[in-house]
Every structure is written in C-alpha cells, then in structure tokens.
C-alpha cells in the first residue's frame, strides 16, 4: 500500500456511532470518509414525517427514546444542536396479558401471586445491584447470570402470572423468547435505569420532537466529511501503512485508520484481512440479534393513555402497545412491538396481521391505519438490535470493543453502558474517535522522531 493515503480515517456505517465518530474526528481536523450502505443516515434509528390515518407528524421506525438524567452523551448532542424533548404520555391504564387472560391493573399480577412478585422483585434487584455501571460484564463476577432467561425465571420459582410479567424484562430488552437469550443484559440494564423496574420498561421516557433523523443529520452537517450513500463495504484490509476499504461496487479507499460502526451481526458480511480476533469473529457468526416489528397505529376504542404488557410466549409474540399521541375523538396513536421470530408463530405486517395484534392486546379496539417496519429483513440492521445468547457476553464483552491494529469498533451492540441504546452508540462512537486520533498522533510523532534522527545522522559537521 502506498503511504499517500486518501483519508485519515474511514468510518463504515452512518448510524449514531459512526456519525459521532465522524463529527469528533472532523472537529480535530482529520480528513474523514463515511461509507453508508443505505440512502440515509441513522442506521437502526429512522424517522420521517408521514401521515398515518388522521395523524401526521414524525414517525420513528426504530430507536427513539432517551433518559435525560443518565444519558449524558445524548443530552450533550441534544443541547449542542438545539433539539427539543417530549415525554411519552404517562399512562392511566396498565393492563397485562398472560395465558390469554387480561388483567386490567394497576397491580402487575393477581393478588394471589403478589408475594411471589415481591420476592422475585427483591432477588432481581439484588442481582442488578451486583453490577457496576460502566464496567464490561466480562470484568465483573456475574457469569452465573449469563444463563437462559427462562432458567433465571426457573430459579425465581414464582407463579405463572408473575413469571409471565417478569418475562417482559426479556422481551423488552431482546425481542426474543426467554429460552433463547441470556438473562445477564436485561438484568444489568436495571442498573443503568436507576434500579427501577418501571424505568426499565422504558415506556415513559423522553423522545426528540424533531425526530432522531433531525439530530443525526445536524451532526453530519456539522462536519466537512466526505459522506457517500448506498455504498456497502465488502472488505477491509490493513498492513503497516494503513487500511484499505473496498466497497461492493469495487471502489477502494485508503486511510491511516478505520472505524467499523456497523451492527455487530454485520461484521460477518465484511471480509477482514487479517481476520478479526476469535472473540469478534465467533460472536458475529453467532448472530446475537433481535426479531422486532415496530408498529405505529391509529386505534379507536382502546383505553387511553395506556401502556400494556403481554407475555409473548402465550400471546403469539405480542409484547406491548402504548399511547404515543392522543387524537381526541379520532382515538390515539399507539406504538407497539411484537416478535417476528422465523421459527415461531407471529402476526403479519399486513392490515389483518396488525389488526390481530391490536385485538390481542385490546379486544374490541378498531384499527384505523398503521405503519410497520420489519427489522428482521433489514440487511444493514443485522436483523434488529442486539440480543445476546447465553454464555457470550460474560466471556467477551470487553474484547468486542478492543481495537485491532488500525481498526476501531463502534456500535451500541458492544457498548459498555446502555447496551443497545442510542446513548451506547454515541458513547462508542466518541470512544472510537478518541482512540483513532490517539493512534494517528502517536504514529505522527514516531514518523517525526525517525525523520529527525535520520536527519541528524546524515548531517555534515562543520
């Protein structure tokens, strides 16, 4: 490779992790190329203004919420670019659904299981209290919790309705079934959310009035980076001189460093030379992915404002639906999630499927209009957000973000705090920018020292 390189850094992936890295590197004067596979920025966040029945406004198809009290990186971006926040409506109704039975609330479980719930709550809080926020999970003594969530529930030894309710910890965090995913990330998330189960449900949090798209575009506009859309990457190679990134279209670009800011599952779609470390290669091949479908639906004749929770295992994959906008006499806009598992029953994304989903949670409700996005078929999302299978994250968490030569890694999937959140993406993007800049500075100093030494050695004394 020639030492006459095209850029200082190439960033692969234009989600919040990638754009954060781009913006911070450009702020320091580096020449940066951003390669984004889609025709837009945002990755697994995606907002657009559209009409759904009688509602017209910003619709978020992916990641949406933030927690101002703790998510300092996102709040810094919100304030820097003058964005505004709104809080999702606080519910008056808290219905739950398990085993086909509707519980109107407000108690999460029937009275006959309330002591089971109390005992289980204490154990979950005790387990969450063992974890230190900001420390990788493989550096903490918590490997005993890296077991299937179903096994974790078995150990709690609670009644069926309490078990169903607590399963929401798994569904809300992973959008997969309890026998498929580790209990460790959902329990550790409680530590991030101020050790509160209510906050962990994540349905009362703030969101951007202007949409996530407005924020990430503002961040990108605040740079002089070369941004190229519809440019998926095929391979990344590195040697002593730098990094070569080749696109699927056959174009190649060179740089001193590169930041890999795609979802973890997408690393398997890129050929790395030399290969990634065993931890990274094994983890991306294992496909630790969620199977979410997110819907926005105008609904009439459902309680409002409402936040429902369902036991997906006995409800055809239904997880939740809650009020986002009150439309008065025209009903309300609900946001809902259900599991789109390839091997288990699920609702479809046609009108009949979404209507069945709404009726499952709210019998007698009327679906007027809807919008749905199936993340499992989104190639550049790696199917959805991260959902770790048992036994992986307690073994490899810190090593998934460890730099490899001139490569740095940034995605919310490997975040040390707020794993899977936009906050985690921004945090990892900023960290990758710092690490890449540090390496380029170190190499520049080494080149300067060698040049000085060579000059001194060949100088002719007078």
XYZ file of C-alpha atoms in Angstrom:
462
model
C 0.000 0.000 0.000
C 1.245 3.474 -0.817
C 1.797 5.876 2.073
C -0.041 8.516 0.028
C -3.413 7.753 1.632
C -6.802 9.092 0.595
C -8.044 9.901 4.120
C -7.013 9.892 7.739
C -9.981 7.743 8.803
C -12.688 5.792 7.005
C -15.855 5.232 9.040
C -18.049 2.309 7.959
C -21.685 2.821 8.918
C -23.710 6.006 9.319
C -25.712 5.312 12.456
C -25.258 7.349 15.615
C -21.999 5.547 16.446
C -20.479 6.226 13.039
C -21.647 9.825 12.753
C -20.451 10.586 16.295
C -17.001 9.297 15.354
C -17.018 11.266 12.090
C -18.052 14.517 13.764
C -15.477 14.246 16.561
C -12.635 13.390 14.177
C -13.563 16.241 11.838
C -13.621 18.583 14.839
C -9.959 17.715 15.315
C -9.109 18.463 11.694
C -8.856 14.936 10.344
C -9.883 14.019 6.788
C -12.749 11.558 7.122
C -14.724 9.411 4.679
C -18.079 7.987 5.816
C -19.420 4.991 3.870
C -23.124 4.304 4.461
C -24.898 1.335 2.873
C -28.349 2.948 2.931
C -29.643 6.082 1.229
C -29.960 7.785 4.627
C -28.154 8.217 7.925
C -29.389 6.787 11.202
C -28.949 3.032 10.934
C -31.395 1.395 13.336
C -32.898 4.791 14.077
C -35.057 6.100 11.267
C -37.523 8.957 11.482
C -39.631 10.543 8.794
C -42.650 12.813 8.622
C -45.625 10.897 7.316
C -49.363 10.510 7.598
C -50.993 7.558 9.361
C -54.758 7.913 9.181
C -55.689 11.162 10.938
C -52.188 11.603 12.352
C -49.447 13.475 10.531
C -46.076 14.020 12.119
C -42.720 12.466 12.912
C -42.776 8.671 12.876
C -39.854 6.757 14.393
C -39.398 3.330 12.827
C -36.514 2.311 15.102
C -34.687 3.570 18.194
C -36.462 6.531 19.696
C -36.143 7.175 23.439
C -33.582 8.623 25.789
C -33.271 9.117 29.521
C -32.063 12.692 30.220
C -30.935 12.119 33.804
C -28.359 9.471 32.907
C -27.680 9.548 29.177
C -25.137 12.328 29.190
C -23.769 11.792 25.685
C -27.166 12.037 24.025
C -28.120 15.043 26.120
C -24.914 16.782 25.044
C -25.901 16.254 21.398
C -29.474 17.399 22.018
C -28.228 20.622 23.606
C -25.453 21.219 21.064
C -27.900 21.142 18.149
C -30.859 22.822 19.838
C -33.209 19.846 19.737
C -36.259 19.627 21.984
C -37.573 16.746 24.050
C -41.046 15.487 24.846
C -42.115 12.825 27.292
C -44.277 9.937 26.201
C -47.756 10.212 27.773
C -47.894 8.827 31.292
C -50.490 6.037 31.328
C -53.702 5.928 33.317
C -54.138 2.240 32.434
C -51.644 -0.605 32.880
C -53.261 -3.779 31.525
C -51.302 -7.006 31.282
C -51.968 -10.127 29.240
C -50.749 -13.608 30.058
C -52.054 -17.033 29.103
C -54.930 -15.360 27.280
C -56.191 -13.608 30.419
C -56.401 -9.819 30.653
C -55.517 -8.142 33.935
C -56.698 -4.508 33.986
C -54.095 -3.484 36.613
C -52.803 -1.464 38.320
C -51.216 -4.419 40.149
C -48.974 -6.266 37.664
C -50.069 -9.720 38.874
C -53.163 -11.190 40.573
C -53.418 -10.804 44.341
C -52.781 -14.498 44.908
C -49.274 -14.071 43.411
C -48.385 -10.687 44.857
C -45.972 -12.214 47.386
C -44.276 -14.136 44.580
C -43.818 -10.840 42.783
C -42.409 -9.156 45.893
C -39.902 -11.965 46.481
C -38.848 -12.070 42.834
C -38.501 -8.288 42.685
C -36.127 -8.382 45.658
C -33.977 -11.070 44.028
C -33.806 -9.251 40.698
C -32.815 -6.007 42.414
C -30.195 -7.893 44.409
C -28.720 -9.343 41.222
C -28.763 -5.952 39.486
C -27.052 -4.353 42.481
C -24.065 -6.661 41.944
C -23.251 -4.843 38.710
C -21.208 -1.691 38.310
C -22.346 0.577 35.503
C -19.571 1.364 33.039
C -17.587 -1.834 33.681
C -17.663 -4.557 30.989
C -19.675 -7.581 32.031
C -16.742 -9.935 31.482
C -14.825 -7.924 34.101
C -17.468 -8.416 36.775
C -18.291 -11.506 38.804
C -21.655 -12.114 37.128
C -21.103 -15.103 34.838
C -23.672 -17.060 36.894
C -26.338 -14.754 35.397
C -25.250 -15.411 31.805
C -27.804 -18.227 31.539
C -31.013 -18.538 29.535
C -33.594 -16.076 30.825
C -36.008 -18.994 31.155
C -33.564 -20.691 33.532
C -33.246 -17.462 35.505
C -37.032 -17.397 35.853
C -36.980 -21.040 36.966
C -34.651 -20.079 39.819
C -37.093 -17.360 40.951
C -39.719 -20.106 41.464
C -42.797 -17.906 41.017
C -46.361 -18.426 39.860
C -47.257 -18.423 36.151
C -48.643 -14.861 36.044
C -45.631 -13.428 37.873
C -43.323 -15.361 35.566
C -45.172 -14.002 32.542
C -44.952 -10.434 33.832
C -41.232 -10.685 34.625
C -40.635 -12.148 31.163
C -41.292 -8.643 29.865
C -37.762 -7.810 31.051
C -36.563 -10.230 28.396
C -38.993 -9.237 25.638
C -38.487 -5.509 26.092
C -34.703 -5.782 26.026
C -34.169 -8.514 23.428
C -37.365 -9.062 21.393
C -36.744 -12.785 21.602
C -38.041 -15.623 23.744
C -36.664 -16.423 27.230
C -35.105 -19.766 26.299
C -33.003 -18.124 23.543
C -31.270 -15.219 25.258
C -29.101 -14.501 28.260
C -30.538 -13.089 31.473
C -27.409 -11.003 32.046
C -28.023 -7.997 29.739
C -31.683 -7.486 30.802
C -30.777 -7.660 34.497
C -27.728 -5.416 34.015
C -29.936 -2.884 32.241
C -31.822 -2.359 35.512
C -28.600 -0.980 36.994
C -28.497 1.577 34.153
C -32.102 2.552 34.846
C -31.563 3.587 38.460
C -32.537 0.110 39.736
C -36.178 0.666 38.819
C -38.327 -1.941 37.073
C -40.754 0.788 35.995
C -37.991 2.787 34.306
C -36.604 -0.411 32.824
C -39.859 -0.933 30.920
C -38.743 2.174 29.015
C -42.216 3.405 28.036
C -42.252 6.725 29.896
C -39.022 8.115 28.504
C -38.315 11.263 26.511
C -38.059 11.444 22.738
C -36.945 14.058 20.223
C -39.745 16.293 18.978
C -37.907 16.781 15.693
C -37.030 13.088 15.380
C -33.777 11.164 15.529
C -33.213 11.925 11.843
C -33.091 15.655 12.520
C -30.413 15.164 15.171
C -28.153 12.824 13.206
C -28.416 14.987 10.082
C -27.473 18.040 12.158
C -24.431 16.169 13.445
C -23.410 15.174 9.917
C -23.956 18.699 8.574
C -21.589 19.934 11.282
C -18.646 18.248 9.511
C -16.664 18.552 6.313
C -16.547 14.772 5.917
C -16.902 13.055 2.570
C -20.194 11.152 3.004
C -21.149 8.512 0.440
C -24.535 6.806 0.492
C -25.630 3.441 -0.945
C -22.044 2.253 -0.591
C -21.940 -1.042 1.336
C -18.486 -2.328 2.213
C -17.215 -5.709 1.029
C -13.756 -5.914 2.596
C -11.319 -4.228 4.938
C -7.593 -4.961 4.877
C -4.765 -3.431 6.834
C -0.978 -3.512 6.793
C 1.828 -1.457 8.278
C 0.999 1.548 6.088
C -2.736 1.796 6.687
C -6.179 0.457 5.848
C -7.843 -0.290 2.505
C -11.647 -0.402 2.406
C -13.246 -1.882 -0.721
C -16.928 -1.447 -1.478
C -19.267 -3.990 -3.044
C -19.190 -1.803 -6.134
C -15.438 -2.350 -6.448
C -14.169 1.065 -5.329
C -11.233 1.123 -2.905
C -10.238 3.831 -0.435
C -7.193 4.079 1.807
C -6.679 5.668 5.194
C -4.472 5.619 8.265
C -7.259 4.131 10.378
C -10.827 2.846 10.071
C -13.822 2.759 12.396
C -16.196 -0.180 11.965
C -19.545 1.250 13.058
C -21.974 -1.274 11.610
C -24.153 -3.517 13.793
C -22.283 -6.449 15.317
C -24.108 -9.014 13.169
C -22.981 -7.204 10.005
C -19.286 -7.744 10.729
C -19.790 -11.240 9.346
C -20.706 -9.691 5.966
C -17.323 -7.958 5.639
C -14.099 -9.771 4.749
C -11.344 -8.654 7.140
C -7.648 -9.154 6.320
C -6.110 -10.137 8.670
C -9.183 -11.839 10.145
C -10.859 -10.439 13.225
C -9.883 -11.857 16.600
C -11.558 -15.095 17.670
C -13.954 -13.344 20.065
C -15.194 -10.909 17.437
C -15.356 -13.493 14.636
C -17.220 -16.064 16.730
C -19.648 -13.503 18.116
C -20.643 -12.066 14.741
C -21.118 -15.575 13.311
C -23.412 -16.470 16.216
C -25.853 -13.703 15.181
C -26.977 -12.326 18.513
C -29.955 -10.488 17.015
C -33.475 -9.484 17.966
C -36.566 -10.039 15.802
C -38.620 -6.860 16.280
C -41.512 -5.421 14.358
C -42.390 -1.893 15.432
C -45.789 -0.507 14.536
C -47.443 2.900 14.695
C -51.216 2.546 14.618
C -54.220 4.847 14.795
C -56.644 2.999 17.049
C -60.103 3.783 18.346
C -61.997 2.285 21.292
C -58.913 1.399 23.342
C -58.211 2.832 26.816
C -56.013 5.922 26.826
C -53.463 6.827 27.782
C -52.430 3.211 28.134
C -49.333 1.037 28.436
C -49.879 -2.686 28.064
C -47.534 -5.599 28.601
C -48.030 -9.075 27.190
C -46.431 -12.451 27.684
C -45.181 -13.023 24.141
C -44.765 -16.734 24.759
C -48.524 -17.207 25.143
C -49.670 -14.211 23.050
C -48.388 -15.067 19.571
C -45.330 -12.847 20.030
C -47.127 -9.707 21.249
C -45.001 -7.613 23.624
C -46.503 -4.167 24.169
C -48.545 -1.284 22.793
C -48.770 2.135 24.425
C -50.103 5.611 23.762
C -47.867 7.987 21.831
C -50.368 10.648 20.672
C -53.929 11.370 21.811
C -56.106 12.210 18.793
C -59.219 13.143 20.761
C -62.398 11.860 19.109
C -60.245 10.154 16.467
C -58.710 7.827 19.052
C -54.985 7.646 19.579
C -51.686 6.644 18.032
C -50.238 3.552 19.659
C -46.654 2.359 19.337
C -46.411 -1.404 19.508
C -43.818 -4.173 19.310
C -44.116 -7.844 18.575
C -41.623 -10.630 17.892
C -41.127 -11.626 14.263
C -39.468 -14.954 15.024
C -38.609 -17.047 11.960
C -39.480 -20.338 13.700
C -42.480 -19.397 15.842
C -45.965 -18.007 15.193
C -46.248 -14.265 14.753
C -48.515 -11.554 13.416
C -48.041 -10.324 9.875
C -47.407 -6.739 8.826
C -50.464 -6.588 6.564
C -53.652 -4.949 7.861
C -55.110 -8.242 9.077
C -51.954 -9.123 10.994
C -51.630 -5.746 12.705
C -55.356 -5.765 13.465
C -54.966 -9.177 15.114
C -52.065 -7.809 17.175
C -54.160 -4.841 18.339
C -57.143 -7.088 19.151
C -54.894 -9.414 21.139
C -53.984 -6.574 23.474
C -57.199 -4.550 23.250
C -60.261 -6.675 22.375
C -62.905 -4.537 20.700
C -60.465 -1.848 19.564
C -60.661 -0.592 15.977
C -57.554 -0.347 13.828
C -57.911 2.675 11.528
C -54.468 2.908 9.901
C -50.927 1.793 10.620
C -47.289 1.760 9.598
C -44.915 -1.138 10.338
C -41.246 -1.905 9.832
C -39.863 -5.451 9.865
C -36.286 -5.076 11.069
C -35.553 -8.797 10.677
C -35.417 -8.378 6.892
C -33.350 -5.184 7.031
C -29.965 -6.366 5.724
C -27.941 -3.492 7.085
C -29.506 -3.709 10.548
C -28.266 -7.254 11.001
C -31.955 -8.192 11.612
C -32.521 -5.885 14.581
C -30.880 -4.710 17.758
C -28.528 -6.930 19.734
C -29.883 -9.877 21.771
C -27.089 -11.871 23.365
C -27.438 -15.615 23.619
C -26.350 -17.297 26.875
C -22.650 -17.601 27.636
C -21.213 -14.990 25.278
C -21.233 -11.539 26.840
C -19.782 -12.596 30.211
C -16.852 -14.079 28.241
C -16.214 -11.468 25.545
C -17.824 -8.107 26.372
C -14.642 -6.013 26.727
C -12.866 -7.729 23.820
C -15.629 -6.870 21.356
C -14.611 -3.205 21.507
C -10.839 -3.762 21.679
C -9.024 -2.112 18.730
C -7.288 -4.436 16.272
C -4.290 -2.836 14.645
C -5.621 0.220 12.842
C -9.281 -0.791 13.239
C -11.611 0.606 15.891
C -15.113 -0.632 16.681
C -18.190 1.414 17.482
C -21.761 0.172 17.801
C -24.343 0.179 20.578
C -24.209 -3.643 20.361
C -20.882 -3.630 22.212
C -21.478 -0.594 24.437
C -20.174 -0.831 27.975
C -23.115 1.159 29.375
C -26.583 1.375 27.795
C -26.050 -1.643 25.591
C -28.324 -1.319 22.553
C -29.458 2.259 23.218
C -28.700 5.339 21.101
C -26.729 6.553 24.108
C -24.497 3.487 23.847
C -23.951 4.149 20.136
C -22.879 7.764 20.696
C -20.620 6.736 23.573
C -18.856 4.067 21.498
C -18.520 6.395 18.514
C -16.839 9.035 20.641
C -14.542 6.446 22.191
C -13.512 5.126 18.767
C -12.750 8.680 17.612
C -10.534 9.286 20.641
C -8.692 6.002 20.150
C -8.196 6.545 16.406
C -6.936 10.100 16.948
C -4.575 8.907 19.669
C -3.090 6.281 17.357
C -2.679 8.739 14.478
C -0.995 11.232 16.814
C 1.337 8.545 18.142
C 2.269 7.419 14.632
C 2.853 11.023 13.520
C 5.208 11.537 16.455
C 7.066 8.326 15.626
C 7.490 9.423 12.000
C 8.736 12.816 13.120
C 11.214 11.284 15.568
C 12.559 8.896 12.906
C 12.881 11.727 10.407
C 14.724 13.872 12.941
C 17.037 11.013 13.864
C 17.781 10.304 10.210
C 18.470 13.968 9.524
C 20.799 14.217 12.489
C 22.690 11.086 11.448
C 23.351 12.359 7.931
C 24.155 15.940 8.877
C 27.645 17.091 7.848
C 29.576 18.576 10.799
C 31.264 21.956 10.276
